[in-house]
Short mmCIF file of C-alpha atoms in Angstrom, two decimals:
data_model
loop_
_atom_site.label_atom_id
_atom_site.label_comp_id
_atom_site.label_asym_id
_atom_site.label_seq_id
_atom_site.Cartn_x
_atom_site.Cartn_y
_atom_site.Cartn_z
CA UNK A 231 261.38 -204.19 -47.31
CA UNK A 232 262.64 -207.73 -48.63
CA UNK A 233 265.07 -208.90 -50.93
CA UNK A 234 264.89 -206.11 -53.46
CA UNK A 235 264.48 -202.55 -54.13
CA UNK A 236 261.55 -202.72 -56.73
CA UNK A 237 258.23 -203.43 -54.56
CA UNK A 238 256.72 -204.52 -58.21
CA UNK A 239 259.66 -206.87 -58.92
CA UNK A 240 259.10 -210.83 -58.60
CA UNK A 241 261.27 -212.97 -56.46
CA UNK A 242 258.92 -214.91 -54.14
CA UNK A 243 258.03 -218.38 -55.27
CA UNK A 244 254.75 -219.39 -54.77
CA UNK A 245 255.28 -221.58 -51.56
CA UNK A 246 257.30 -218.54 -50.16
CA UNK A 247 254.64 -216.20 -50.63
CA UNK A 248 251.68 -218.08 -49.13
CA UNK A 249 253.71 -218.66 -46.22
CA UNK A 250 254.80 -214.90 -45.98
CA UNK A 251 251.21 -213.55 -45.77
CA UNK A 252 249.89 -216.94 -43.82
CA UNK A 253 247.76 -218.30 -46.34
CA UNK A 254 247.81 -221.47 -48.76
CA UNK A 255 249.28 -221.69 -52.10
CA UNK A 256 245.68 -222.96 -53.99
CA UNK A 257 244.28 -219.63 -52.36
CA UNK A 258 246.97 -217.59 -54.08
CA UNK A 259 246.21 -219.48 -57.38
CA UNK A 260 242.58 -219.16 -56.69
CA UNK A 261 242.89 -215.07 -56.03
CA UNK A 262 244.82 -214.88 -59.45
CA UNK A 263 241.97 -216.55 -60.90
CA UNK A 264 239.42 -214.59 -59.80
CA UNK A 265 241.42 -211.29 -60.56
CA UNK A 266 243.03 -210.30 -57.40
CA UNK A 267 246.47 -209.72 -58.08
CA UNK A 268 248.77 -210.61 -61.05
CA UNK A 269 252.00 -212.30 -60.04
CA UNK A 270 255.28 -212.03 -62.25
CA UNK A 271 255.51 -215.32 -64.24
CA UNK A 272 259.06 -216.74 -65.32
CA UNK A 273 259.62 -217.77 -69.08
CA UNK A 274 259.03 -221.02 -67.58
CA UNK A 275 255.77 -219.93 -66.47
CA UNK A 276 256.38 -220.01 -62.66
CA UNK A 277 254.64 -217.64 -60.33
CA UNK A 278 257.12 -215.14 -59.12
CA UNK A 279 255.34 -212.59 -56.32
CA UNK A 280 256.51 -209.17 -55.50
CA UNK A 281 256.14 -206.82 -52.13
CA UNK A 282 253.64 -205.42 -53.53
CA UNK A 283 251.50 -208.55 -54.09
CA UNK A 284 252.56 -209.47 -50.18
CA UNK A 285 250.71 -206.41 -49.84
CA UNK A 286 247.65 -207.31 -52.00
CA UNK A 287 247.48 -210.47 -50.48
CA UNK A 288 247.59 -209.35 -47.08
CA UNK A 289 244.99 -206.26 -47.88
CA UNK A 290 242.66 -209.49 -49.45
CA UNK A 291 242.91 -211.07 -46.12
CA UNK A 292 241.80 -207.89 -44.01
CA UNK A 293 239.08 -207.78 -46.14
CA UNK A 294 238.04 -211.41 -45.59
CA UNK A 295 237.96 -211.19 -41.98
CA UNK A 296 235.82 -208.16 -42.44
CA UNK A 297 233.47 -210.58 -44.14
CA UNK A 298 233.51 -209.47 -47.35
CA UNK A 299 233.35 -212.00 -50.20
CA UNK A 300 236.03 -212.55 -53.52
CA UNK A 301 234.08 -210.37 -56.03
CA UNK A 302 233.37 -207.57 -52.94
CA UNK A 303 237.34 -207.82 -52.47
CA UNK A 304 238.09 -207.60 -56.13
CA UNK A 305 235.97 -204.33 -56.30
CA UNK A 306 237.06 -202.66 -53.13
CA UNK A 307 240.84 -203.31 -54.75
CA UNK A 308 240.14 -201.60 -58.13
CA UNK A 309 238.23 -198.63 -56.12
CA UNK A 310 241.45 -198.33 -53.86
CA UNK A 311 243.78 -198.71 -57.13
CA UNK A 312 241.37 -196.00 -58.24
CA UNK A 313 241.72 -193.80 -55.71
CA UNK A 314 244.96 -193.60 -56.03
CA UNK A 315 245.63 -192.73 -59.08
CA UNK A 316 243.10 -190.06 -58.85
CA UNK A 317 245.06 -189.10 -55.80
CA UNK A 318 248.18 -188.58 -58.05
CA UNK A 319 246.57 -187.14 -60.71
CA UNK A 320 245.43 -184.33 -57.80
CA UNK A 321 248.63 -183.91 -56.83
CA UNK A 322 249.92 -183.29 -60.39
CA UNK A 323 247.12 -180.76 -60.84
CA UNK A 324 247.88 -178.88 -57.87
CA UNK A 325 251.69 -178.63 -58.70
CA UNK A 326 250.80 -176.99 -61.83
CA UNK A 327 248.41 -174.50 -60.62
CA UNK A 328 250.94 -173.76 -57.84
CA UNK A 329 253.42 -172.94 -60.83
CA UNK A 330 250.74 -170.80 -62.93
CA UNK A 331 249.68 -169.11 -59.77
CA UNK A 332 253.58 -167.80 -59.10
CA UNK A 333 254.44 -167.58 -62.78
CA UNK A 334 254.02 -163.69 -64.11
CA UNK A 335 252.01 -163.25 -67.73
CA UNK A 336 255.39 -161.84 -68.85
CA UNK A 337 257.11 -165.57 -67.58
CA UNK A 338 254.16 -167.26 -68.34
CA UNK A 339 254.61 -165.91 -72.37
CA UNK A 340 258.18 -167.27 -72.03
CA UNK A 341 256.91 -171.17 -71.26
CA UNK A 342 257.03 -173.50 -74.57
CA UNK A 343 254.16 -173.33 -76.26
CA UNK A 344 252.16 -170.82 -74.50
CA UNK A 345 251.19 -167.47 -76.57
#
């Protein structure tokens, strides 16, 4: 992965980063302004970008080369951020329905707060 453990942790300066995902440092600036991505900040206010903006920046490139512009970009990332959380949220449903499907009515009575 990189230098860390947390994928949402900051430790790319802002030089680093556009080098890591082959793009220039007033494009990263210019994809925060538009809404892109949100890089860590230091209390000194430097940029500070995680793996996971490596990845956002590197998904916003794909997209580019597909031809798609900054505000097409910025909505295909919220549906994708989107999807999966509704993806999770599935996931989550299905574990508990798994668990009420194999619990008895006699367990099922026993289960905080049900009647």
């Amino acid at each position: 992965m990189g230098q860390t453990e947390d994928p949402g942790r900051g430790v790319y300066a802002i030089s680093v980063a556009a080098e890591l995902v082959g793009m220039g440092q007033q494009n990263l600036r210019l994809y925060e302004r538009k809404g892109l991505l949100e890089p860590g900040r230091t209390l000194g206010g430097t940029r500070q970008y995680s793996e996971d903006d490596l990845v956002t920046l590197r998904r916003i490139g794909d997209l580019l080369e597909s031809g798609l512009n900054l505000a097409g970009i910025r909505m295909v990332l919220v549906l994708e951020a989107d999807n999966r959380r509704l993806e999770q949220d599935l996931t989550e449903a299905r574990s508990t329905a798994t668990f009420w499907v194999k619990t008895s009515p006699k367990e099922a009575r026993n289960v905080k707060g049900i009647r």
